[in-house]
mmCIF file of C-alpha atoms in Angstrom:
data_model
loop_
_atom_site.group_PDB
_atom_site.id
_atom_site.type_symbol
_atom_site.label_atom_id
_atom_site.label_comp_id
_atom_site.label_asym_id
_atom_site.label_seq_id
_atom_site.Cartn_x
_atom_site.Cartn_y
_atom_site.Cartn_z
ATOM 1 C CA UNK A 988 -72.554 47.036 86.504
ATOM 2 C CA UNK A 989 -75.747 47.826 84.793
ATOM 3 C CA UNK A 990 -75.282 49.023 81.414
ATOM 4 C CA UNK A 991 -78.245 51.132 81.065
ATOM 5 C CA UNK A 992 -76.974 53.249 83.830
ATOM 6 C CA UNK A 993 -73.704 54.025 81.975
ATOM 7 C CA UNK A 994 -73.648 56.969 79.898
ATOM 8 C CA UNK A 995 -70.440 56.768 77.015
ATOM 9 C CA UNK A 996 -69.522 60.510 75.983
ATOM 10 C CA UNK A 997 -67.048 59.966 72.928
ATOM 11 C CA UNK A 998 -65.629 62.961 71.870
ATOM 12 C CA UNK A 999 -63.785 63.809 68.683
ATOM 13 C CA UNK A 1000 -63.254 60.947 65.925
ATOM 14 C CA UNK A 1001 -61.457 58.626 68.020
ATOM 15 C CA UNK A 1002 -63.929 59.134 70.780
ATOM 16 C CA UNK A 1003 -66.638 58.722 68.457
ATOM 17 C CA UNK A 1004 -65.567 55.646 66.757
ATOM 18 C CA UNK A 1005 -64.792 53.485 70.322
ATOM 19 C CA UNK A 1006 -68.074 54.994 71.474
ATOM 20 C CA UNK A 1007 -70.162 52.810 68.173
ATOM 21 C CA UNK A 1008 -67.947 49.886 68.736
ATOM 22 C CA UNK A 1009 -68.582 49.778 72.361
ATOM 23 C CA UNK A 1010 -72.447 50.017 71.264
ATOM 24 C CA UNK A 1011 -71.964 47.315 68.698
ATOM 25 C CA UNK A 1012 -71.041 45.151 71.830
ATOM 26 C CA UNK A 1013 -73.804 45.812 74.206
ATOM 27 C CA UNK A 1014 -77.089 48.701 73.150
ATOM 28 C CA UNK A 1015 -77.961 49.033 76.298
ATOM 29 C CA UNK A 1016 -75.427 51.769 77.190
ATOM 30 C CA UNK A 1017 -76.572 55.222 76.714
ATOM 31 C CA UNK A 1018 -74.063 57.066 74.319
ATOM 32 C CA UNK A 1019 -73.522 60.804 73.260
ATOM 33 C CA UNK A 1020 -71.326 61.432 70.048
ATOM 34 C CA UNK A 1021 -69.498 64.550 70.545
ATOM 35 C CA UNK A 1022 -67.921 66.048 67.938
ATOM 36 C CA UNK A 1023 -67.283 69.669 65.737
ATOM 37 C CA UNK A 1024 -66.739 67.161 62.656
ATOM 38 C CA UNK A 1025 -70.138 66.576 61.567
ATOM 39 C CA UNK A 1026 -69.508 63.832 59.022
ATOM 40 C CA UNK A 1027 -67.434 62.178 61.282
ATOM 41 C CA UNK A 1028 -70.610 61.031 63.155
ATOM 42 C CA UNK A 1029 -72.804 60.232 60.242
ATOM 43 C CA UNK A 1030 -70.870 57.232 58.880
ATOM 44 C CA UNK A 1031 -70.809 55.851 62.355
ATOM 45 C CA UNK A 1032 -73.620 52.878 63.025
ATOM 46 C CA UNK A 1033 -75.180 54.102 66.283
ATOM 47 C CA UNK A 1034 -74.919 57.533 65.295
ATOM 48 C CA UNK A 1035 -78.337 59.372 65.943
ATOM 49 C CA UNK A 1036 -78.505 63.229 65.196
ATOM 50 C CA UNK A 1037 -81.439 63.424 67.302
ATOM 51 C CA UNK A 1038 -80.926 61.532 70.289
ATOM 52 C CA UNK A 1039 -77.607 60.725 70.378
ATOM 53 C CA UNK A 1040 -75.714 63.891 69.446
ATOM 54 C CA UNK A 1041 -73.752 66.941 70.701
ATOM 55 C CA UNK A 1042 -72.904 68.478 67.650
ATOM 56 C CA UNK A 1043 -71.527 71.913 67.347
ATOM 57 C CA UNK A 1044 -72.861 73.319 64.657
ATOM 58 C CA UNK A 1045 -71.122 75.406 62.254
ATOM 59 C CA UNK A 1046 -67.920 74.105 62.719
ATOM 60 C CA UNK A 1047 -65.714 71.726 60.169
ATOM 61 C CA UNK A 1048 -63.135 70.020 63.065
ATOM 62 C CA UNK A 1049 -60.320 72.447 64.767
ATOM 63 C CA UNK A 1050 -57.608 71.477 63.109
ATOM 64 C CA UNK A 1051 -55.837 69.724 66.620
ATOM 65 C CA UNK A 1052 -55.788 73.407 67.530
ATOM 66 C CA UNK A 1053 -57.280 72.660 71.310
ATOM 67 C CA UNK A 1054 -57.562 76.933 71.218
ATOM 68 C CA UNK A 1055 -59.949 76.398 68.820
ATOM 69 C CA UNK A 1056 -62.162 73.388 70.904
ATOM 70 C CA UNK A 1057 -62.419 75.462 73.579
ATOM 71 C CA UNK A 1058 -63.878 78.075 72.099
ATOM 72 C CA UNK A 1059 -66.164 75.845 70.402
ATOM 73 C CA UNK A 1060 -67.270 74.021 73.714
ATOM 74 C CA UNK A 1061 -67.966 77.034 75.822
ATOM 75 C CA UNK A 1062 -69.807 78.623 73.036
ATOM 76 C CA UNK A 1063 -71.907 75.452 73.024
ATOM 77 C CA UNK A 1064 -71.786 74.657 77.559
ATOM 78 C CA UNK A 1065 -75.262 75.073 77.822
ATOM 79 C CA UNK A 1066 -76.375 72.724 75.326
ATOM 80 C CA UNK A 1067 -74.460 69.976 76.897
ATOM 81 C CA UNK A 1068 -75.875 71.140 80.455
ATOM 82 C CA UNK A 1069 -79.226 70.401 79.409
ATOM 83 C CA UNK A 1070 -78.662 67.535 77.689
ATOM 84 C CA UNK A 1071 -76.900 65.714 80.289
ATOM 85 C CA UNK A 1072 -79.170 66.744 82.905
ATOM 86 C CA UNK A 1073 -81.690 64.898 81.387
ATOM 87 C CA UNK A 1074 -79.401 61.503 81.735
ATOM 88 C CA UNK A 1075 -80.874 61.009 85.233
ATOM 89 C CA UNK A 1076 -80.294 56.912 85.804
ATOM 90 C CA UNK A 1077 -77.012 56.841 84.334
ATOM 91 C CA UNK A 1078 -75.022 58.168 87.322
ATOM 92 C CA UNK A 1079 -71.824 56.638 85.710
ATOM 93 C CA UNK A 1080 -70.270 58.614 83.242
ATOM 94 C CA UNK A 1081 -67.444 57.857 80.867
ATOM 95 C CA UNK A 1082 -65.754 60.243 78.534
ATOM 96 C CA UNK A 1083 -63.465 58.725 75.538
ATOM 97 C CA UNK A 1084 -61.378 60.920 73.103
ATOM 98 C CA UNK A 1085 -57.866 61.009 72.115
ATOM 99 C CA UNK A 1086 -54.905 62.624 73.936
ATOM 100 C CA UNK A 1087 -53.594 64.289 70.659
ATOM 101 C CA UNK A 1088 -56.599 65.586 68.839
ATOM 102 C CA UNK A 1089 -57.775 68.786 68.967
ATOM 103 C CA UNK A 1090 -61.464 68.602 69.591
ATOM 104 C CA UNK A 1091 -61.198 65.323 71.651
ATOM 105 C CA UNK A 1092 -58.509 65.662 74.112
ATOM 106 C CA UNK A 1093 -60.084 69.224 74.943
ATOM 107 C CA UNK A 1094 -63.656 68.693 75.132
ATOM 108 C CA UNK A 1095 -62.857 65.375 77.958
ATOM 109 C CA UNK A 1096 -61.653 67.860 80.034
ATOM 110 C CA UNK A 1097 -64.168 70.474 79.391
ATOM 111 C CA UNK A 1098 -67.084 67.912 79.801
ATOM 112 C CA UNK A 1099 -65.794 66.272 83.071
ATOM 113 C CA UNK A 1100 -65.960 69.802 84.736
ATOM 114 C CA UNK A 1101 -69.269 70.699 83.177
ATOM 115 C CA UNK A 1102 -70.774 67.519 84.212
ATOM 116 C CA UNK A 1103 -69.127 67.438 87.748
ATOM 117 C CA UNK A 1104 -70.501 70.954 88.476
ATOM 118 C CA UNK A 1105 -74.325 70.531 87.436
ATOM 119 C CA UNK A 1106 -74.608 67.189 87.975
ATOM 120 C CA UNK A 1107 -72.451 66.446 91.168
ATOM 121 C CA UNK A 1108 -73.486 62.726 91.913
ATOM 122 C CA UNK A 1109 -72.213 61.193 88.913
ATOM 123 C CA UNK A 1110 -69.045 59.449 89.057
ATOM 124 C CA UNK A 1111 -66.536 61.038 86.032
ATOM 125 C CA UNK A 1112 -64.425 58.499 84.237
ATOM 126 C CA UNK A 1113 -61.652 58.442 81.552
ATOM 127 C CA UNK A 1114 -60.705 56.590 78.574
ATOM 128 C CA UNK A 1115 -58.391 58.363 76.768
ATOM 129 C CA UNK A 1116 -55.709 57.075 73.857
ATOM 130 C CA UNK A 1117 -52.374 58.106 73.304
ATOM 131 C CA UNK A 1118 -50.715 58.762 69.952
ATOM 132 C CA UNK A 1119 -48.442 56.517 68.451
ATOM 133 C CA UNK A 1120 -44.606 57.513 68.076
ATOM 134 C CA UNK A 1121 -44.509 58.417 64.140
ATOM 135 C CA UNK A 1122 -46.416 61.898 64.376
ATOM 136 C CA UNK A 1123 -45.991 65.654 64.226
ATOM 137 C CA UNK A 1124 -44.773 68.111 67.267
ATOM 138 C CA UNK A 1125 -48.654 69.142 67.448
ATOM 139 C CA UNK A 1126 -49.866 65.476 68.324
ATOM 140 C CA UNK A 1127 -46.838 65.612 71.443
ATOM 141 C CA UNK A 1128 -47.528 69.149 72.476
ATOM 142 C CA UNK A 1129 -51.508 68.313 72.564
ATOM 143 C CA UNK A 1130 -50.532 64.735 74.514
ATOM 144 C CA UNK A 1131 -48.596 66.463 77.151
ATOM 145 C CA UNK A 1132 -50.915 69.708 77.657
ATOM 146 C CA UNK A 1133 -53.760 66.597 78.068
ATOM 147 C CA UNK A 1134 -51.714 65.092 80.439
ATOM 148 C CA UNK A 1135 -51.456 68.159 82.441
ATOM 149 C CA UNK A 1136 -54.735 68.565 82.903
ATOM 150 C CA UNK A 1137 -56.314 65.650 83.627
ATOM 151 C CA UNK A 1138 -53.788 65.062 86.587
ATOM 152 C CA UNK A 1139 -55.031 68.369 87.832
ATOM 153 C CA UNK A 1140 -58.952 66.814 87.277
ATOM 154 C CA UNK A 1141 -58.031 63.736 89.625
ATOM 155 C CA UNK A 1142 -55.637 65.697 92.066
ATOM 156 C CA UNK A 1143 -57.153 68.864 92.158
ATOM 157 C CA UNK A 1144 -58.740 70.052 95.898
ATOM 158 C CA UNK A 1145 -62.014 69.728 93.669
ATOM 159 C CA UNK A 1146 -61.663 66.198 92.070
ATOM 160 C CA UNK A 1147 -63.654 65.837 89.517
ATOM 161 C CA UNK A 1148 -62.136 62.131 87.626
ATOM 162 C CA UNK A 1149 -62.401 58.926 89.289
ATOM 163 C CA UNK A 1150 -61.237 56.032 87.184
ATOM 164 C CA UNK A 1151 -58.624 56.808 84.401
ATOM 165 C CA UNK A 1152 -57.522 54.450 81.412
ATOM 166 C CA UNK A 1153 -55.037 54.692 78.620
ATOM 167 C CA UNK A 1154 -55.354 53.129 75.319
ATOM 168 C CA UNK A 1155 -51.509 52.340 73.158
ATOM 169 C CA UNK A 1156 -51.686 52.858 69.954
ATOM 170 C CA UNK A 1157 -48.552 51.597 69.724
ATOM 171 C CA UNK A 1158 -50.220 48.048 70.375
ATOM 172 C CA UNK A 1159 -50.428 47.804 66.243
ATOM 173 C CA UNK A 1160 -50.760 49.391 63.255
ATOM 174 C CA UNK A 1161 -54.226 48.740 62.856
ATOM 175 C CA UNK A 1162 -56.019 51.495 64.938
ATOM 176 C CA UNK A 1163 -59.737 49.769 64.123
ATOM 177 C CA UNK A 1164 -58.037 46.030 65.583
ATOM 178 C CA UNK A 1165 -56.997 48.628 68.683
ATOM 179 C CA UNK A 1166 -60.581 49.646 69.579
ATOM 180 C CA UNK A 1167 -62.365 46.425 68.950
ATOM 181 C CA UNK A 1168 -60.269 44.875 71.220
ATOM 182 C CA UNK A 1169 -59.894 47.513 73.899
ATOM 183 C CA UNK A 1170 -63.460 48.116 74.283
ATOM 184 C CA UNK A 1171 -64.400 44.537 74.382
ATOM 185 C CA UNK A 1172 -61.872 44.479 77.463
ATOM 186 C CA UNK A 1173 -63.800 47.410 78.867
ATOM 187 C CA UNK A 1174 -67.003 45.340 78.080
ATOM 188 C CA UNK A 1175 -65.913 42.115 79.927
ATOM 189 C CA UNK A 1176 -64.887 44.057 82.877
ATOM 190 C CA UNK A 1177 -68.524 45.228 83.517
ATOM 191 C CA UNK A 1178 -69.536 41.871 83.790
ATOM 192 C CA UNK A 1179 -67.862 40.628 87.011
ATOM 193 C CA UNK A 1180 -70.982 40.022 88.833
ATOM 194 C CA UNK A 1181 -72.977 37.250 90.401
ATOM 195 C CA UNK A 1182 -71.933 34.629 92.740
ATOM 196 C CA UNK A 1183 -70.256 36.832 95.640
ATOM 197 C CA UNK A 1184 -70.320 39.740 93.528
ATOM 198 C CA UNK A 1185 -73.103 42.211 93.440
ATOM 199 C CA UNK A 1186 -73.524 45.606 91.615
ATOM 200 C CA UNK A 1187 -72.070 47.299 94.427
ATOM 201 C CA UNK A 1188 -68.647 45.500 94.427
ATOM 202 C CA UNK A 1189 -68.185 45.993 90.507
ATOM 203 C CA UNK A 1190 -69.382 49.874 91.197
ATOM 204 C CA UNK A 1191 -66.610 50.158 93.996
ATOM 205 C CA UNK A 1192 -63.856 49.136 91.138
ATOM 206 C CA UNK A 1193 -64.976 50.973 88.422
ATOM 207 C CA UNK A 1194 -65.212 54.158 90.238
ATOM 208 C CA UNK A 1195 -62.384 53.954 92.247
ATOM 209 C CA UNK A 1196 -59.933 57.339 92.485
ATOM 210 C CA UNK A 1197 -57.117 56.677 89.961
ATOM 211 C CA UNK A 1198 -55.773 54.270 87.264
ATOM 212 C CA UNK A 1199 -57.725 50.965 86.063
ATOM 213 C CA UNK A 1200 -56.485 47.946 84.897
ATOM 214 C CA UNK A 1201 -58.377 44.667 83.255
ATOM 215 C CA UNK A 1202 -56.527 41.518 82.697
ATOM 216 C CA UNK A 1203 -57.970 38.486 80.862
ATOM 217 C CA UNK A 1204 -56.469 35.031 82.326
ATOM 218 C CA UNK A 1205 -56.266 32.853 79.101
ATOM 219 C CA UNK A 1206 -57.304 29.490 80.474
ATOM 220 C CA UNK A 1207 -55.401 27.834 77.942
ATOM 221 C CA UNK A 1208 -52.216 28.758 79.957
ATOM 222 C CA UNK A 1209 -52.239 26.972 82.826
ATOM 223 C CA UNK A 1210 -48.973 28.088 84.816
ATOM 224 C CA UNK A 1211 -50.808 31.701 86.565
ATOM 225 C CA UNK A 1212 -47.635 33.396 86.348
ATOM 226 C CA UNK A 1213 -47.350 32.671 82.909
ATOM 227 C CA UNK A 1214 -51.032 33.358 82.008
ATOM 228 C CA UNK A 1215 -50.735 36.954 83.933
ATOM 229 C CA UNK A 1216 -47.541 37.812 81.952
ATOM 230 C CA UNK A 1217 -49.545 36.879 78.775
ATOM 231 C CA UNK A 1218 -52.629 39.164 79.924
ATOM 232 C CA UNK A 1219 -50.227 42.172 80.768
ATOM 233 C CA UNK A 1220 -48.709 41.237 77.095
ATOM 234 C CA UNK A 1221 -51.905 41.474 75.224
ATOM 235 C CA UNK A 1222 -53.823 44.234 76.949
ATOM 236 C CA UNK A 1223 -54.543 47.591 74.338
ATOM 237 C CA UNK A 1224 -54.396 49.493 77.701
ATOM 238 C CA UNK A 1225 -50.962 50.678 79.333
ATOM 239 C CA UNK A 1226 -50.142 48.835 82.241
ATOM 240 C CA UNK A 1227 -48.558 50.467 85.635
ATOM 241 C CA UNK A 1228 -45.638 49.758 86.725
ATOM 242 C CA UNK A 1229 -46.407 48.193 90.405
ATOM 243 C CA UNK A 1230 -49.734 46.417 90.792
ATOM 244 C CA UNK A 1231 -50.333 48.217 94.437
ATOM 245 C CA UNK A 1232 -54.117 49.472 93.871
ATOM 246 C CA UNK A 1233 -57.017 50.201 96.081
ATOM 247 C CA UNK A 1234 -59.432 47.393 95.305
ATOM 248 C CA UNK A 1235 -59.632 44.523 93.292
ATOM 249 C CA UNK A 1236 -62.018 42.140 92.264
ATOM 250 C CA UNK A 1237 -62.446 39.411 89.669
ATOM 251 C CA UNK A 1238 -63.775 36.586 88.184
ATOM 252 C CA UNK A 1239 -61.201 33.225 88.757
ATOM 253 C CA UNK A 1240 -61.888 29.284 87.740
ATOM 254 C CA UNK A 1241 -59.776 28.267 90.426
ATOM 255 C CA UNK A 1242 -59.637 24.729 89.181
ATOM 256 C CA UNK A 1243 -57.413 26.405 86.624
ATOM 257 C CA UNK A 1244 -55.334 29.208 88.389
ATOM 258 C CA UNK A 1245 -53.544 29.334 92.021
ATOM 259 C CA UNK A 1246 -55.872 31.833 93.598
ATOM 260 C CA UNK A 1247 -53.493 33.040 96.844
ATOM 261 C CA UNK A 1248 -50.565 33.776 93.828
ATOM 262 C CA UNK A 1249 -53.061 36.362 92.154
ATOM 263 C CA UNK A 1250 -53.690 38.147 95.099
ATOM 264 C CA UNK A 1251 -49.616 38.016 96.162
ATOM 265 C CA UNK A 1252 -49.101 39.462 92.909
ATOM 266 C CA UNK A 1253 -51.846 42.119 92.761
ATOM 267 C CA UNK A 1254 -52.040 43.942 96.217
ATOM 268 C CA UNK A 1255 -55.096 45.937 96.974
ATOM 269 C CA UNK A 1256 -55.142 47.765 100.649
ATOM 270 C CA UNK A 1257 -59.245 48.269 100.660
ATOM 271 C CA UNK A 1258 -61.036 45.604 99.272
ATOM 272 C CA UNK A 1259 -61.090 42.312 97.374
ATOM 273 C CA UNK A 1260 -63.217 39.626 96.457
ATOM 274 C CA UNK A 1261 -63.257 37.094 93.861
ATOM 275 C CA UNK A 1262 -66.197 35.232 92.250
ATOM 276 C CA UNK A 1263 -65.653 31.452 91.420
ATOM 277 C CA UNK A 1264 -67.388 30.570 87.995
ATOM 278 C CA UNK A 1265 -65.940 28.425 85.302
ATOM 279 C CA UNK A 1266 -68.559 29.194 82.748
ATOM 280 C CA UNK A 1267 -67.073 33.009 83.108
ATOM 281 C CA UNK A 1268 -64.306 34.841 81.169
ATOM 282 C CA UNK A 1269 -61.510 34.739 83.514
ATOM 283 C CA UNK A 1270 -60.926 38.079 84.311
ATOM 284 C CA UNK A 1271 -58.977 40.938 86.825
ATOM 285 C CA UNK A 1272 -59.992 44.247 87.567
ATOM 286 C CA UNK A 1273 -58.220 46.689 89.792
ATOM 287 C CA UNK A 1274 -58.520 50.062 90.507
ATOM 288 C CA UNK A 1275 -57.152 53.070 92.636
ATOM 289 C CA UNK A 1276 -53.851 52.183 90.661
ATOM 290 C CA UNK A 1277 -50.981 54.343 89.915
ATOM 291 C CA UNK A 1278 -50.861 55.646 86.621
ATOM 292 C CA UNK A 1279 -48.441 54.253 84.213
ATOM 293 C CA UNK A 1280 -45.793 57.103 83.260
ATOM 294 C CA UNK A 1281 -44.211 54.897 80.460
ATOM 295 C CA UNK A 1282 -47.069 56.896 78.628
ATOM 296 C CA UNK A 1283 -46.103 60.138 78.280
ATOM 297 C CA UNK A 1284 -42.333 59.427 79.182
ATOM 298 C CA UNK A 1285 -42.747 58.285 75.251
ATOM 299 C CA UNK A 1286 -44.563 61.279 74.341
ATOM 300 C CA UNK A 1287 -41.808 63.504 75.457
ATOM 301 C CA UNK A 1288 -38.645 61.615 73.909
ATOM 302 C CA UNK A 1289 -40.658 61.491 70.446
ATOM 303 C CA UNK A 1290 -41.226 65.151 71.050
ATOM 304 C CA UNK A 1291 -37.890 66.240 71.968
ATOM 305 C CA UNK A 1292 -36.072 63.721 68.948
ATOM 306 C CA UNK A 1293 -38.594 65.467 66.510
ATOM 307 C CA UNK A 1294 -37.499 69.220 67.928
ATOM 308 C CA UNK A 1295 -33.911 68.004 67.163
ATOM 309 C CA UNK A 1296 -33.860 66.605 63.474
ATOM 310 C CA UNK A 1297 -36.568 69.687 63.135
ATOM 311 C CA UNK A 1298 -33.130 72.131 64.570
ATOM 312 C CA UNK A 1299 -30.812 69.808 62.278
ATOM 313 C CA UNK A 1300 -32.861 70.191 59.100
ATOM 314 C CA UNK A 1301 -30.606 72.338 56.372
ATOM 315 C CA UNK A 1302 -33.978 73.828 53.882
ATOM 316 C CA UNK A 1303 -31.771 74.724 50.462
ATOM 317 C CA UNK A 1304 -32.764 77.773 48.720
ATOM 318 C CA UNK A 1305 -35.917 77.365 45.499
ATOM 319 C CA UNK A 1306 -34.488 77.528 42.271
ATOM 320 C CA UNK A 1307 -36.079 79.814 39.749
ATOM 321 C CA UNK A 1308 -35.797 78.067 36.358
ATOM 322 C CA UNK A 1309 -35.763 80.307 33.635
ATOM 323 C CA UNK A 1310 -38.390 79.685 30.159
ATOM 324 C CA UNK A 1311 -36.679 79.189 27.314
ATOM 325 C CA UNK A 1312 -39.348 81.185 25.667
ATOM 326 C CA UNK A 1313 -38.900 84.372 27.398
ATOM 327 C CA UNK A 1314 -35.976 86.978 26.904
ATOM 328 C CA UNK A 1315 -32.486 87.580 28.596
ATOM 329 C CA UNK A 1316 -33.188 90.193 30.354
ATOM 330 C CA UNK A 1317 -33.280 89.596 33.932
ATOM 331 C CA UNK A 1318 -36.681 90.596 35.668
ATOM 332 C CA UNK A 1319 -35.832 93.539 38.161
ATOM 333 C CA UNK A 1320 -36.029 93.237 41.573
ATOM 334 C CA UNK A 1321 -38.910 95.171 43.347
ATOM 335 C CA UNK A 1322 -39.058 96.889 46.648
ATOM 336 C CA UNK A 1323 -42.273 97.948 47.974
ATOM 337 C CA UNK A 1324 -42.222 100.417 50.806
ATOM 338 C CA UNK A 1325 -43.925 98.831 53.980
ATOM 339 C CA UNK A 1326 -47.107 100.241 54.628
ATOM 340 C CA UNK A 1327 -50.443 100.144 55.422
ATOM 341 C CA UNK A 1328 -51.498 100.773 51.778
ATOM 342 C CA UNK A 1329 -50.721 99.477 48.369
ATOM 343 C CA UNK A 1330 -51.252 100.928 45.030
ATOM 344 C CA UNK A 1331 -52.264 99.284 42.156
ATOM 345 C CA UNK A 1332 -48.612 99.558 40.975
ATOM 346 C CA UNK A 1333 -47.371 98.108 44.033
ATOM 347 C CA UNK A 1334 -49.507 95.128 43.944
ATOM 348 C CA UNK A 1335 -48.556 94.125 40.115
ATOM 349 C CA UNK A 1336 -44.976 94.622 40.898
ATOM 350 C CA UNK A 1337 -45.431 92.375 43.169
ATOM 351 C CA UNK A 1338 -46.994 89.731 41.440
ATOM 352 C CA UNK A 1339 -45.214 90.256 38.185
#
């Protein structure tokens, strides 16, 4: 696909941060850092308050409180409107934020219908990551409200998402080794072109109804079983369960891999087509896949395991240590009357 017609909305600080390192791999995508965390944005390379920005002003972040985001984002709809009206070329659109946030995981959702509705050509795409297992209830309860709602964007009577991606942070500690290797995946996959592959066969993929998946076929491993295994292994994204899709397409040295064992393995029902060139990353891409529910199967155990040890918790009473400086007596205990107004008496008793 043609990366000047792909317009990268990354929203929140996880959004915002894939958004510059997909930039740092290719300029010519048109990007939009969305965020109510101002300073977020500045320290990022290819951030540019005045071309590149949806900034809602007088905010300092939400707090994860996706309440908050919304409130923020409608306040703020028409801005966006007009800003990505003016996006005219880029009729592919692809919105990246986190599941668990509070500013990213709402405004994807918010964004996607917005740009559906006043700009009903362009195709609406996800990339959205999940939280690892080691955080609060909030981070679950935003994950699983996300969830929600994006299956009603792609299976709604008024679809608005086409292609949907999930980024594991479980994958490794090292959230910045996470992106940089997710988005160059996401990079590669645009590249599948040439030979018997035009524009309109990577197009067809990318934008096809439902979950993507890109595999890179190491050419060091020469058994293809082994080498898809690997690829499946290695890949920041989730991975579905079955490998039924709607189309599929790819780049394949078949002086390396067995060809009719790839497309045994991988089944698409509408299209496929492979492009023979050995100079080329060897690479899959599928889409109109199921989406993996290993995802937020996770998120709800680590939500309902953190409820429990929450219920188990036994909080001892505060012990008041008593200054050796001060005298016996024992400081009276003071009842205020509950009220709507305090005296000044009341309020030092209080506080004494």
């Amino acid at each position: 696909m043609d990366r000047s017609k792909i317009l990268a909305v990354g929203c929140g600080g996880c959004g915002n941060s894939q958004l510059s390192t997909l930039m740092d791999l290719d300029i010519r995508y048109s990007g939009i850092f969305m965020n109510t965390n101002l300073s977020e944005m500045e320290k990022l390379k290819h951030f540019d308050r005045t071309r590149r920005s949806f900034y809602i002003s007088n905010a300092d972040g939400t707090g994860k409180d996706r309440n908050i985001a919304e409130r923020y984002i409608k306040e703020d709809a028409p801005k966006f409107v007009e800003m990505i009206q003016r996006y005219v070329n880029q009729d592919y659109v692809l919105f990246m934020g986190s599941m668990n946030g509070g500013t990213g995981s709402k405004a994807i959702i918010m964004l996607s219908k917005l740009t559906k509705k006043f700009c009903p050509n362009k195709s609406i795409n996800i990339i959205t990551t999940f939280p690892d297992i080691n955080l609060s209830d909030i981070d679950y309860e935003n994950t699983i409200d996300t969830w929600n709602e994006l299956i009603k964007l792609k299976n709604g009577k008024n679809k608005i998402i086409d292609s949907i991606q999930f980024i594991d942070n479980n994958k490794s500690n090292d959230l910045q080794r996470i992106n940089i290797k997710a988005m160059k995946e996401l990079n590669d996959s645009f590249d599948i072109v040439g030979g018997k592959l035009d524009a309109s066969d990577s197009r067809k993929v990318h934008t096809s109804s439902g979950y993507k998946v890109i595999l890179h076929l190491d050419p060091r491993i020469k058994d293809t079983k082994d080498a898809i295994n690997q690829a499946i292994k290695s890949s920041m994204f989730y991975i579905p369960e079955n490998f039924e899709c709607n189309v599929m397409i790819g780049n394949i040295n078949t002086n390396v891999f067995n060809l009719q064992l790839i497309k045994n393995t991988f089944e698409a029902y509408d299209f496929t087509k492979f492009n023979n060139d050995s100079t080329k990353s060897n690479i899959l891409v599928l889409g109109g896949c199921d989406l993996p529910t290993e995802s937020i199967e996770l998120t709800k155990e680590a939500l309902k395991e953190l409820k429990r040890k929450k219920k188990q918790r036994t909080i001892e009473d505060d012990l008041i240590i008593k200054r050796n400086n001060t005298d016996n007596n024992e400081v009276a205990a003071v009842k205020v009357q509950a009220n709507s107004r305090l005296s000044s008496k009341d309020l030092n008793s209080i506080f004494a």
